[in-house]
């Protein structure tokens, strides 16, 4: 039996997302597609998927409106679903993670559940409804699956850890050589954006998404990062948020050393027709990020990773 999709008259996409879909001639196509795959509840296959995860990407916004991307870690089963509208996360933020300050009852929150080794990923957005000694609960507002494009496959091992144990922590307002090397070596990062205006209707909330490319796909010029954007699913959740709220939070994982680099700053999109795009073979547009502040935690991630198996879709992209 088919799983029911979006049941409301209003679109599941807010005006920023719809503006971009219309600009690219995909408004009606995406409205029809979104109504089939976006839901206000957790389908059974998503509930089973989240229960088997050992890490969960998180998007939140701080009191000053800055988005942050974070990661939670736990034994399989640390994410549970008491019912199809509720997530319970039995985990505490890692030491130094911005989530230690942004996690509050009544705050909007976004999640990306991803298994890098299978390239499977699903997304869920909602609002924090309760925080207790064993974790927190979220009331779900939107769920949907994402395609596996540009994900580098990695196996992992979870090591014993205590999230409260202090690690070397570095705050920053400019990228130093250590941060530059983490970004320049990256083949994967995660991005949080948000649109929290009431005008967003049912599309109001926080999104966290995956970005992947060949190592070095992120260019660094001072405190500005430039990232090619390849052909995707045309949802434009991230760019739709930037259209109406030009801020973003990035999380870079140093998979070899377990270092975590959290950045937040101003975001912009370079659209079709700009000659700068031609320098990035395979790119349809560019994402630019201008750093405001960041945090680097050394050896903060209690996961050990295998070498990556690169996505076959990267064959369609160039070097720069």
PDB file of C-alpha atoms in Angstrom:
ATOM      1  CA  UNK A   1       0.000   0.000   0.000  1.00  0.00           C
ATOM      2  CA  UNK A   2       1.355   3.425  -0.944  1.00  0.00           C
ATOM      3  CA  UNK A   3       2.429   5.643   1.954  1.00  0.00           C
ATOM      4  CA  UNK A   4       0.346   8.857   1.954  1.00  0.00           C
ATOM      5  CA  UNK A   5       2.284  12.015   1.178  1.00  0.00           C
ATOM      6  CA  UNK A   6       1.652  15.686   1.940  1.00  0.00           C
ATOM      7  CA  UNK A   7      -2.025  16.111   2.895  1.00  0.00           C
ATOM      8  CA  UNK A   8      -2.263  19.905   3.161  1.00  0.00           C
ATOM      9  CA  UNK A   9      -3.474  22.390   0.551  1.00  0.00           C
ATOM     10  CA  UNK A  10      -0.453  24.653   1.034  1.00  0.00           C
ATOM     11  CA  UNK A  11       2.793  23.574  -0.606  1.00  0.00           C
ATOM     12  CA  UNK A  12       5.370  21.717   1.529  1.00  0.00           C
ATOM     13  CA  UNK A  13       7.935  24.229   0.189  1.00  0.00           C
ATOM     14  CA  UNK A  14       8.221  27.822   1.449  1.00  0.00           C
ATOM     15  CA  UNK A  15       8.507  30.909  -0.759  1.00  0.00           C
ATOM     16  CA  UNK A  16      12.313  30.849  -0.920  1.00  0.00           C
ATOM     17  CA  UNK A  17      12.381  27.268  -2.193  1.00  0.00           C
ATOM     18  CA  UNK A  18       9.514  27.937  -4.587  1.00  0.00           C
ATOM     19  CA  UNK A  19      11.182  31.097  -5.935  1.00  0.00           C
ATOM     20  CA  UNK A  20      14.237  29.086  -6.980  1.00  0.00           C
ATOM     21  CA  UNK A  21      12.186  26.217  -8.374  1.00  0.00           C
ATOM     22  CA  UNK A  22      10.232  28.758 -10.470  1.00  0.00           C
ATOM     23  CA  UNK A  23      13.448  30.471 -11.611  1.00  0.00           C
ATOM     24  CA  UNK A  24      14.687  27.127 -12.911  1.00  0.00           C
ATOM     25  CA  UNK A  25      11.358  26.144 -14.492  1.00  0.00           C
ATOM     26  CA  UNK A  26      10.658  23.319 -12.028  1.00  0.00           C
ATOM     27  CA  UNK A  27       7.926  24.832  -9.818  1.00  0.00           C
ATOM     28  CA  UNK A  28       4.987  22.612 -10.846  1.00  0.00           C
ATOM     29  CA  UNK A  29       7.188  19.522 -11.159  1.00  0.00           C
ATOM     30  CA  UNK A  30       8.583  19.952  -7.646  1.00  0.00           C
ATOM     31  CA  UNK A  31       5.215  20.811  -6.106  1.00  0.00           C
ATOM     32  CA  UNK A  32       3.812  17.518  -7.429  1.00  0.00           C
ATOM     33  CA  UNK A  33       6.954  15.607  -6.425  1.00  0.00           C
ATOM     34  CA  UNK A  34       7.089  17.166  -2.964  1.00  0.00           C
ATOM     35  CA  UNK A  35       3.478  16.246  -2.234  1.00  0.00           C
ATOM     36  CA  UNK A  36       4.343  12.604  -2.918  1.00  0.00           C
ATOM     37  CA  UNK A  37       7.512  12.287  -0.833  1.00  0.00           C
ATOM     38  CA  UNK A  38       7.308  14.904   1.961  1.00  0.00           C
ATOM     39  CA  UNK A  39       5.286  13.847   4.985  1.00  0.00           C
ATOM     40  CA  UNK A  40       4.314  15.171   8.415  1.00  0.00           C
ATOM     41  CA  UNK A  41       5.082  11.830  10.032  1.00  0.00           C
ATOM     42  CA  UNK A  42       7.815   9.205  10.143  1.00  0.00           C
ATOM     43  CA  UNK A  43       7.177   6.305   7.765  1.00  0.00           C
ATOM     44  CA  UNK A  44       7.961   2.893   9.231  1.00  0.00           C
ATOM     45  CA  UNK A  45      11.079   2.489   7.082  1.00  0.00           C
ATOM     46  CA  UNK A  46      12.450   5.808   8.424  1.00  0.00           C
ATOM     47  CA  UNK A  47      11.760   4.728  12.020  1.00  0.00           C
ATOM     48  CA  UNK A  48      13.709   1.505  11.437  1.00  0.00           C
ATOM     49  CA  UNK A  49      16.504   3.400   9.697  1.00  0.00           C
ATOM     50  CA  UNK A  50      17.030   5.923  12.500  1.00  0.00           C
ATOM     51  CA  UNK A  51      17.067   3.143  15.114  1.00  0.00           C
ATOM     52  CA  UNK A  52      20.117   1.536  13.487  1.00  0.00           C
ATOM     53  CA  UNK A  53      22.261   4.698  13.277  1.00  0.00           C
ATOM     54  CA  UNK A  54      25.338   5.481  15.391  1.00  0.00           C
ATOM     55  CA  UNK A  55      25.613   9.121  14.354  1.00  0.00           C
ATOM     56  CA  UNK A  56      23.069  11.804  13.502  1.00  0.00           C
ATOM     57  CA  UNK A  57      23.723  15.208  11.886  1.00  0.00           C
ATOM     58  CA  UNK A  58      21.890  18.082  13.552  1.00  0.00           C
ATOM     59  CA  UNK A  59      21.035  21.645  12.518  1.00  0.00           C
ATOM     60  CA  UNK A  60      20.151  24.391  15.008  1.00  0.00           C
ATOM     61  CA  UNK A  61      20.205  28.199  15.251  1.00  0.00           C
ATOM     62  CA  UNK A  62      21.705  30.201  18.119  1.00  0.00           C
ATOM     63  CA  UNK A  63      20.195  33.211  19.901  1.00  0.00           C
ATOM     64  CA  UNK A  64      21.875  35.590  17.442  1.00  0.00           C
ATOM     65  CA  UNK A  65      20.344  33.773  14.448  1.00  0.00           C
ATOM     66  CA  UNK A  66      23.515  31.945  13.419  1.00  0.00           C
ATOM     67  CA  UNK A  67      22.951  28.425  12.013  1.00  0.00           C
ATOM     68  CA  UNK A  68      25.224  25.618  13.227  1.00  0.00           C
ATOM     69  CA  UNK A  69      25.705  22.061  11.987  1.00  0.00           C
ATOM     70  CA  UNK A  70      26.468  19.452  14.665  1.00  0.00           C
ATOM     71  CA  UNK A  71      26.815  15.706  15.122  1.00  0.00           C
ATOM     72  CA  UNK A  72      25.434  13.414  17.818  1.00  0.00           C
ATOM     73  CA  UNK A  73      26.911   9.959  18.453  1.00  0.00           C
ATOM     74  CA  UNK A  74      25.634   6.871  20.268  1.00  0.00           C
ATOM     75  CA  UNK A  75      25.172   3.127  20.176  1.00  0.00           C
ATOM     76  CA  UNK A  76      22.517   1.928  17.682  1.00  0.00           C
ATOM     77  CA  UNK A  77      19.153   2.507  19.317  1.00  0.00           C
ATOM     78  CA  UNK A  78      20.073   5.921  20.749  1.00  0.00           C
ATOM     79  CA  UNK A  79      17.491   7.324  18.312  1.00  0.00           C
ATOM     80  CA  UNK A  80      14.007   5.951  18.912  1.00  0.00           C
ATOM     81  CA  UNK A  81      10.504   6.838  17.772  1.00  0.00           C
ATOM     82  CA  UNK A  82       7.838   6.374  20.475  1.00  0.00           C
ATOM     83  CA  UNK A  83       5.298   7.117  17.729  1.00  0.00           C
ATOM     84  CA  UNK A  84       5.355   8.303  14.129  1.00  0.00           C
ATOM     85  CA  UNK A  85       5.357  11.985  15.149  1.00  0.00           C
ATOM     86  CA  UNK A  86       8.074  11.859  17.826  1.00  0.00           C
ATOM     87  CA  UNK A  87      11.837  11.341  17.891  1.00  0.00           C
ATOM     88  CA  UNK A  88      13.653  10.600  21.118  1.00  0.00           C
ATOM     89  CA  UNK A  89      17.428  11.066  21.089  1.00  0.00           C
ATOM     90  CA  UNK A  90      19.234   9.493  24.058  1.00  0.00           C
ATOM     91  CA  UNK A  91      22.501  11.382  23.656  1.00  0.00           C
ATOM     92  CA  UNK A  92      24.299  14.464  24.884  1.00  0.00           C
ATOM     93  CA  UNK A  93      26.134  16.918  22.596  1.00  0.00           C
ATOM     94  CA  UNK A  94      29.853  16.248  22.179  1.00  0.00           C
ATOM     95  CA  UNK A  95      32.253  18.433  24.147  1.00  0.00           C
ATOM     96  CA  UNK A  96      32.411  21.944  22.669  1.00  0.00           C
ATOM     97  CA  UNK A  97      29.691  21.314  20.082  1.00  0.00           C
ATOM     98  CA  UNK A  98      27.530  24.443  19.540  1.00  0.00           C
ATOM     99  CA  UNK A  99      24.529  22.206  20.223  1.00  0.00           C
ATOM    100  CA  UNK A 100      25.392  22.427  23.949  1.00  0.00           C
ATOM    101  CA  UNK A 101      24.131  26.036  23.814  1.00  0.00           C
ATOM    102  CA  UNK A 102      21.499  25.958  21.037  1.00  0.00           C
ATOM    103  CA  UNK A 103      19.446  22.953  22.207  1.00  0.00           C
ATOM    104  CA  UNK A 104      16.391  24.429  23.940  1.00  0.00           C
ATOM    105  CA  UNK A 105      12.745  23.450  24.389  1.00  0.00           C
ATOM    106  CA  UNK A 106      10.662  25.194  21.726  1.00  0.00           C
ATOM    107  CA  UNK A 107      13.559  25.614  19.292  1.00  0.00           C
ATOM    108  CA  UNK A 108      13.393  24.462  15.692  1.00  0.00           C
ATOM    109  CA  UNK A 109      15.788  21.670  14.770  1.00  0.00           C
ATOM    110  CA  UNK A 110      16.716  19.690  11.661  1.00  0.00           C
ATOM    111  CA  UNK A 111      18.302  16.250  11.306  1.00  0.00           C
ATOM    112  CA  UNK A 112      20.062  14.315   8.598  1.00  0.00           C
ATOM    113  CA  UNK A 113      20.245  10.584   9.175  1.00  0.00           C
ATOM    114  CA  UNK A 114      22.948   9.207   6.917  1.00  0.00           C
ATOM    115  CA  UNK A 115      24.725   5.879   6.645  1.00  0.00           C
ATOM    116  CA  UNK A 116      27.885   6.791   4.797  1.00  0.00           C
ATOM    117  CA  UNK A 117      28.745   3.115   4.200  1.00  0.00           C
ATOM    118  CA  UNK A 118      25.419   2.449   2.388  1.00  0.00           C
ATOM    119  CA  UNK A 119      24.931   6.024   1.126  1.00  0.00           C
ATOM    120  CA  UNK A 120      21.376   5.934   2.450  1.00  0.00           C
ATOM    121  CA  UNK A 121      20.011   9.151   3.956  1.00  0.00           C
ATOM    122  CA  UNK A 122      16.737  10.564   5.268  1.00  0.00           C
ATOM    123  CA  UNK A 123      15.815  13.929   6.694  1.00  0.00           C
ATOM    124  CA  UNK A 124      13.495  15.036   9.449  1.00  0.00           C
ATOM    125  CA  UNK A 125      12.682  18.510  10.778  1.00  0.00           C
ATOM    126  CA  UNK A 126      10.708  19.560  13.831  1.00  0.00           C
ATOM    127  CA  UNK A 127      10.705  21.312  17.190  1.00  0.00           C
ATOM    128  CA  UNK A 128      12.340  20.327  20.494  1.00  0.00           C
ATOM    129  CA  UNK A 129       9.495  19.459  22.876  1.00  0.00           C
ATOM    130  CA  UNK A 130      11.326  18.158  25.931  1.00  0.00           C
ATOM    131  CA  UNK A 131      14.857  17.906  27.346  1.00  0.00           C
ATOM    132  CA  UNK A 132      15.628  15.443  30.109  1.00  0.00           C
ATOM    133  CA  UNK A 133      18.610  13.826  31.807  1.00  0.00           C
ATOM    134  CA  UNK A 134      18.735  11.033  29.210  1.00  0.00           C
ATOM    135  CA  UNK A 135      18.360  13.175  26.092  1.00  0.00           C
ATOM    136  CA  UNK A 136      15.625  15.115  24.320  1.00  0.00           C
ATOM    137  CA  UNK A 137      12.448  14.726  22.262  1.00  0.00           C
ATOM    138  CA  UNK A 138      11.384  16.338  18.997  1.00  0.00           C
ATOM    139  CA  UNK A 139       7.914  16.725  17.523  1.00  0.00           C
ATOM    140  CA  UNK A 140       8.208  16.002  13.827  1.00  0.00           C
ATOM    141  CA  UNK A 141       6.960  18.468  11.184  1.00  0.00           C
ATOM    142  CA  UNK A 142       8.489  17.231   7.906  1.00  0.00           C
ATOM    143  CA  UNK A 143      10.222  14.030   6.771  1.00  0.00           C
ATOM    144  CA  UNK A 144      11.586  12.914   3.442  1.00  0.00           C
ATOM    145  CA  UNK A 145      14.291  10.796   1.846  1.00  0.00           C
ATOM    146  CA  UNK A 146      17.266  12.051  -0.157  1.00  0.00           C
ATOM    147  CA  UNK A 147      19.177  10.513  -3.067  1.00  0.00           C
ATOM    148  CA  UNK A 148      22.661   8.983  -2.525  1.00  0.00           C
ATOM    149  CA  UNK A 149      24.489  11.233  -5.028  1.00  0.00           C
ATOM    150  CA  UNK A 150      27.977  12.524  -4.172  1.00  0.00           C
ATOM    151  CA  UNK A 151      28.212  10.536  -0.897  1.00  0.00           C
ATOM    152  CA  UNK A 152      31.653   8.960  -0.288  1.00  0.00           C
ATOM    153  CA  UNK A 153      31.168   5.512   1.261  1.00  0.00           C
ATOM    154  CA  UNK A 154      32.978   4.983   4.574  1.00  0.00           C
ATOM    155  CA  UNK A 155      32.793   2.216   7.148  1.00  0.00           C
ATOM    156  CA  UNK A 156      33.117   3.248  10.781  1.00  0.00           C
ATOM    157  CA  UNK A 157      33.842   1.954  14.267  1.00  0.00           C
ATOM    158  CA  UNK A 158      32.347   3.551  17.352  1.00  0.00           C
ATOM    159  CA  UNK A 159      34.841   3.836  20.204  1.00  0.00           C
ATOM    160  CA  UNK A 160      34.008   4.142  23.895  1.00  0.00           C
ATOM    161  CA  UNK A 161      33.583   7.788  24.803  1.00  0.00           C
ATOM    162  CA  UNK A 162      32.224  10.263  27.354  1.00  0.00           C
ATOM    163  CA  UNK A 163      30.795  13.375  25.630  1.00  0.00           C
ATOM    164  CA  UNK A 164      31.603  15.502  28.678  1.00  0.00           C
ATOM    165  CA  UNK A 165      35.352  14.799  28.646  1.00  0.00           C
ATOM    166  CA  UNK A 166      37.196  17.971  27.666  1.00  0.00           C
ATOM    167  CA  UNK A 167      39.087  18.084  24.363  1.00  0.00           C
ATOM    168  CA  UNK A 168      41.367  20.786  22.960  1.00  0.00           C
ATOM    169  CA  UNK A 169      39.000  23.575  21.866  1.00  0.00           C
ATOM    170  CA  UNK A 170      39.887  26.489  19.609  1.00  0.00           C
ATOM    171  CA  UNK A 171      37.526  29.404  18.907  1.00  0.00           C
ATOM    172  CA  UNK A 172      38.182  31.426  15.775  1.00  0.00           C
ATOM    173  CA  UNK A 173      37.013  34.359  13.684  1.00  0.00           C
ATOM    174  CA  UNK A 174      39.420  33.690  10.828  1.00  0.00           C
ATOM    175  CA  UNK A 175      40.721  30.500   9.230  1.00  0.00           C
ATOM    176  CA  UNK A 176      44.209  29.497  10.347  1.00  0.00           C
ATOM    177  CA  UNK A 177      46.445  27.022   8.572  1.00  0.00           C
ATOM    178  CA  UNK A 178      45.020  24.032  10.492  1.00  0.00           C
ATOM    179  CA  UNK A 179      41.450  24.955   9.553  1.00  0.00           C
ATOM    180  CA  UNK A 180      42.481  25.608   5.938  1.00  0.00           C
ATOM    181  CA  UNK A 181      44.015  22.154   5.664  1.00  0.00           C
ATOM    182  CA  UNK A 182      40.855  20.494   7.030  1.00  0.00           C
ATOM    183  CA  UNK A 183      38.692  22.304   4.474  1.00  0.00           C
ATOM    184  CA  UNK A 184      41.065  21.793   1.542  1.00  0.00           C
ATOM    185  CA  UNK A 185      41.261  18.037   2.208  1.00  0.00           C
ATOM    186  CA  UNK A 186      37.505  17.604   2.557  1.00  0.00           C
ATOM    187  CA  UNK A 187      35.429  15.418   0.241  1.00  0.00           C
ATOM    188  CA  UNK A 188      32.373  15.811   2.496  1.00  0.00           C
ATOM    189  CA  UNK A 189      30.794  18.459   4.700  1.00  0.00           C
ATOM    190  CA  UNK A 190      27.407  19.216   6.201  1.00  0.00           C
ATOM    191  CA  UNK A 191      25.467  22.471   5.969  1.00  0.00           C
ATOM    192  CA  UNK A 192      22.702  23.971   8.095  1.00  0.00           C
ATOM    193  CA  UNK A 193      20.377  26.724   6.889  1.00  0.00           C
ATOM    194  CA  UNK A 194      17.105  28.004   8.302  1.00  0.00           C
ATOM    195  CA  UNK A 195      14.004  30.039   7.571  1.00  0.00           C
ATOM    196  CA  UNK A 196      12.183  30.823  10.801  1.00  0.00           C
ATOM    197  CA  UNK A 197       9.825  33.580   9.649  1.00  0.00           C
ATOM    198  CA  UNK A 198       6.135  32.848  10.212  1.00  0.00           C
ATOM    199  CA  UNK A 199       5.624  33.599   6.509  1.00  0.00           C
ATOM    200  CA  UNK A 200       7.227  30.205   5.826  1.00  0.00           C
ATOM    201  CA  UNK A 201       4.058  28.461   7.027  1.00  0.00           C
ATOM    202  CA  UNK A 202       4.536  24.702   7.253  1.00  0.00           C
ATOM    203  CA  UNK A 203       7.958  25.150   5.599  1.00  0.00           C
ATOM    204  CA  UNK A 204       9.280  27.018   8.646  1.00  0.00           C
ATOM    205  CA  UNK A 205      12.257  25.324  10.227  1.00  0.00           C
ATOM    206  CA  UNK A 206      15.898  24.294  10.079  1.00  0.00           C
ATOM    207  CA  UNK A 207      17.511  22.058   7.441  1.00  0.00           C
ATOM    208  CA  UNK A 208      20.783  20.182   7.564  1.00  0.00           C
ATOM    209  CA  UNK A 209      22.152  18.689   4.365  1.00  0.00           C
ATOM    210  CA  UNK A 210      25.143  16.843   2.910  1.00  0.00           C
ATOM    211  CA  UNK A 211      27.621  18.142   0.329  1.00  0.00           C
ATOM    212  CA  UNK A 212      30.239  15.970  -1.357  1.00  0.00           C
ATOM    213  CA  UNK A 213      32.867  16.168  -4.080  1.00  0.00           C
ATOM    214  CA  UNK A 214      36.398  15.179  -4.984  1.00  0.00           C
ATOM    215  CA  UNK A 215      38.996  16.028  -2.312  1.00  0.00           C
ATOM    216  CA  UNK A 216      39.709  19.724  -2.729  1.00  0.00           C
ATOM    217  CA  UNK A 217      36.257  20.536  -4.099  1.00  0.00           C
ATOM    218  CA  UNK A 218      35.998  23.402  -1.595  1.00  0.00           C
ATOM    219  CA  UNK A 219      38.148  26.381  -2.558  1.00  0.00           C
ATOM    220  CA  UNK A 220      39.526  28.630   0.199  1.00  0.00           C
ATOM    221  CA  UNK A 221      40.295  32.321  -0.384  1.00  0.00           C
ATOM    222  CA  UNK A 222      41.033  33.996   2.933  1.00  0.00           C
ATOM    223  CA  UNK A 223      37.894  33.478   5.011  1.00  0.00           C
ATOM    224  CA  UNK A 224      35.680  32.783   1.984  1.00  0.00           C
ATOM    225  CA  UNK A 225      34.846  29.265   0.834  1.00  0.00           C
ATOM    226  CA  UNK A 226      33.583  28.543  -2.681  1.00  0.00           C
ATOM    227  CA  UNK A 227      31.772  25.277  -3.337  1.00  0.00           C
ATOM    228  CA  UNK A 228      30.524  24.036  -6.729  1.00  0.00           C
ATOM    229  CA  UNK A 229      26.908  22.900  -6.733  1.00  0.00           C
ATOM    230  CA  UNK A 230      26.203  19.928  -8.944  1.00  0.00           C
ATOM    231  CA  UNK A 231      22.915  18.697 -10.395  1.00  0.00           C
ATOM    232  CA  UNK A 232      20.661  17.431  -7.604  1.00  0.00           C
ATOM    233  CA  UNK A 233      17.060  16.714  -6.678  1.00  0.00           C
ATOM    234  CA  UNK A 234      15.739  20.259  -7.338  1.00  0.00           C
ATOM    235  CA  UNK A 235      14.280  20.553  -3.828  1.00  0.00           C
ATOM    236  CA  UNK A 236      16.573  23.535  -3.132  1.00  0.00           C
ATOM    237  CA  UNK A 237      15.937  23.332   0.621  1.00  0.00           C
ATOM    238  CA  UNK A 238      19.378  24.798   1.359  1.00  0.00           C
ATOM    239  CA  UNK A 239      19.453  27.417  -1.388  1.00  0.00           C
ATOM    240  CA  UNK A 240      15.775  28.224  -0.755  1.00  0.00           C
ATOM    241  CA  UNK A 241      16.623  29.082   2.837  1.00  0.00           C
ATOM    242  CA  UNK A 242      19.610  31.166   1.732  1.00  0.00           C
ATOM    243  CA  UNK A 243      17.316  33.006  -0.702  1.00  0.00           C
ATOM    244  CA  UNK A 244      15.377  34.428   2.272  1.00  0.00           C
ATOM    245  CA  UNK A 245      17.970  34.145   5.071  1.00  0.00           C
ATOM    246  CA  UNK A 246      21.578  34.355   3.793  1.00  0.00           C
ATOM    247  CA  UNK A 247      23.315  32.559   6.654  1.00  0.00           C
ATOM    248  CA  UNK A 248      24.745  29.054   6.944  1.00  0.00           C
ATOM    249  CA  UNK A 249      26.557  26.775   9.355  1.00  0.00           C
ATOM    250  CA  UNK A 250      29.107  24.221   8.131  1.00  0.00           C
ATOM    251  CA  UNK A 251      30.579  21.129   9.768  1.00  0.00           C
ATOM    252  CA  UNK A 252      33.803  19.652   8.410  1.00  0.00           C
ATOM    253  CA  UNK A 253      34.945  16.277   9.744  1.00  0.00           C
ATOM    254  CA  UNK A 254      38.610  15.326   9.637  1.00  0.00           C
ATOM    255  CA  UNK A 255      37.927  11.622   9.091  1.00  0.00           C
ATOM    256  CA  UNK A 256      41.577  10.659   9.679  1.00  0.00           C
ATOM    257  CA  UNK A 257      42.050  12.405  13.045  1.00  0.00           C
ATOM    258  CA  UNK A 258      38.524  12.821  14.405  1.00  0.00           C
ATOM    259  CA  UNK A 259      38.856  16.613  14.473  1.00  0.00           C
ATOM    260  CA  UNK A 260      35.670  18.648  14.075  1.00  0.00           C
ATOM    261  CA  UNK A 261      35.466  22.108  12.501  1.00  0.00           C
ATOM    262  CA  UNK A 262      32.245  24.050  13.104  1.00  0.00           C
ATOM    263  CA  UNK A 263      31.815  27.273  11.088  1.00  0.00           C
ATOM    264  CA  UNK A 264      29.008  29.816  10.807  1.00  0.00           C
ATOM    265  CA  UNK A 265      28.740  32.839   8.562  1.00  0.00           C
ATOM    266  CA  UNK A 266      27.137  34.641   5.655  1.00  0.00           C
ATOM    267  CA  UNK A 267      26.040  32.668   2.603  1.00  0.00           C
ATOM    268  CA  UNK A 268      25.348  33.525  -1.031  1.00  0.00           C
ATOM    269  CA  UNK A 269      24.684  31.667  -4.266  1.00  0.00           C
ATOM    270  CA  UNK A 270      26.336  32.492  -7.600  1.00  0.00           C
ATOM    271  CA  UNK A 271      23.729  31.715 -10.235  1.00  0.00           C
ATOM    272  CA  UNK A 272      23.853  30.694 -13.891  1.00  0.00           C
ATOM    273  CA  UNK A 273      25.533  33.103 -16.237  1.00  0.00           C
ATOM    274  CA  UNK A 274      28.344  34.197 -13.938  1.00  0.00           C
ATOM    275  CA  UNK A 275      31.681  33.454 -15.661  1.00  0.00           C
ATOM    276  CA  UNK A 276      33.185  32.269 -12.358  1.00  0.00           C
ATOM    277  CA  UNK A 277      31.107  29.078 -12.637  1.00  0.00           C
ATOM    278  CA  UNK A 278      33.021  28.018 -15.771  1.00  0.00           C
ATOM    279  CA  UNK A 279      36.107  27.450 -13.645  1.00  0.00           C
ATOM    280  CA  UNK A 280      34.361  24.527 -11.903  1.00  0.00           C
ATOM    281  CA  UNK A 281      33.732  21.713 -14.410  1.00  0.00           C
ATOM    282  CA  UNK A 282      30.387  20.029 -13.809  1.00  0.00           C
ATOM    283  CA  UNK A 283      29.018  22.814 -11.592  1.00  0.00           C
ATOM    284  CA  UNK A 284      25.620  24.364 -12.243  1.00  0.00           C
ATOM    285  CA  UNK A 285      26.097  27.179  -9.733  1.00  0.00           C
ATOM    286  CA  UNK A 286      28.361  28.111  -6.806  1.00  0.00           C
ATOM    287  CA  UNK A 287      27.806  28.403  -3.079  1.00  0.00           C
ATOM    288  CA  UNK A 288      29.922  31.006  -1.290  1.00  0.00           C
ATOM    289  CA  UNK A 289      30.437  31.138   2.460  1.00  0.00           C
ATOM    290  CA  UNK A 290      31.990  34.051   4.356  1.00  0.00           C
ATOM    291  CA  UNK A 291      33.169  33.085   7.835  1.00  0.00           C
ATOM    292  CA  UNK A 292      31.916  34.947  10.907  1.00  0.00           C
ATOM    293  CA  UNK A 293      33.074  32.594  13.668  1.00  0.00           C
ATOM    294  CA  UNK A 294      33.971  29.002  14.299  1.00  0.00           C
ATOM    295  CA  UNK A 295      35.106  26.292  16.687  1.00  0.00           C
ATOM    296  CA  UNK A 296      37.679  23.552  16.174  1.00  0.00           C
ATOM    297  CA  UNK A 297      37.697  20.544  18.477  1.00  0.00           C
ATOM    298  CA  UNK A 298      40.710  18.236  18.268  1.00  0.00           C
ATOM    299  CA  UNK A 299      39.993  14.475  18.442  1.00  0.00           C
ATOM    300  CA  UNK A 300      36.389  15.249  19.343  1.00  0.00           C
ATOM    301  CA  UNK A 301      34.621  12.609  17.248  1.00  0.00           C
ATOM    302  CA  UNK A 302      34.499   9.084  18.776  1.00  0.00           C
ATOM    303  CA  UNK A 303      34.308   7.365  15.396  1.00  0.00           C
ATOM    304  CA  UNK A 304      37.120   5.745  13.414  1.00  0.00           C
ATOM    305  CA  UNK A 305      36.672   5.649   9.642  1.00  0.00           C
ATOM    306  CA  UNK A 306      37.872   3.567   6.721  1.00  0.00           C
ATOM    307  CA  UNK A 307      39.309   5.112   3.589  1.00  0.00           C
ATOM    308  CA  UNK A 308      36.529   6.414   1.319  1.00  0.00           C
ATOM    309  CA  UNK A 309      35.030   4.788  -1.738  1.00  0.00           C
ATOM    310  CA  UNK A 310      34.240   7.762  -3.910  1.00  0.00           C
ATOM    311  CA  UNK A 311      30.833   8.270  -5.484  1.00  0.00           C
ATOM    312  CA  UNK A 312      30.632   7.309  -9.160  1.00  0.00           C
ATOM    313  CA  UNK A 313      28.846  10.615  -9.779  1.00  0.00           C
ATOM    314  CA  UNK A 314      32.135  12.430  -9.156  1.00  0.00           C
ATOM    315  CA  UNK A 315      33.312  11.168 -12.549  1.00  0.00           C
ATOM    316  CA  UNK A 316      31.102  13.916 -14.008  1.00  0.00           C
ATOM    317  CA  UNK A 317      32.977  16.640 -12.153  1.00  0.00           C
ATOM    318  CA  UNK A 318      36.387  18.126 -12.793  1.00  0.00           C
ATOM    319  CA  UNK A 319      39.394  19.378 -10.854  1.00  0.00           C
ATOM    320  CA  UNK A 320      40.137  22.970  -9.990  1.00  0.00           C
TER     321      UNK A 320
END
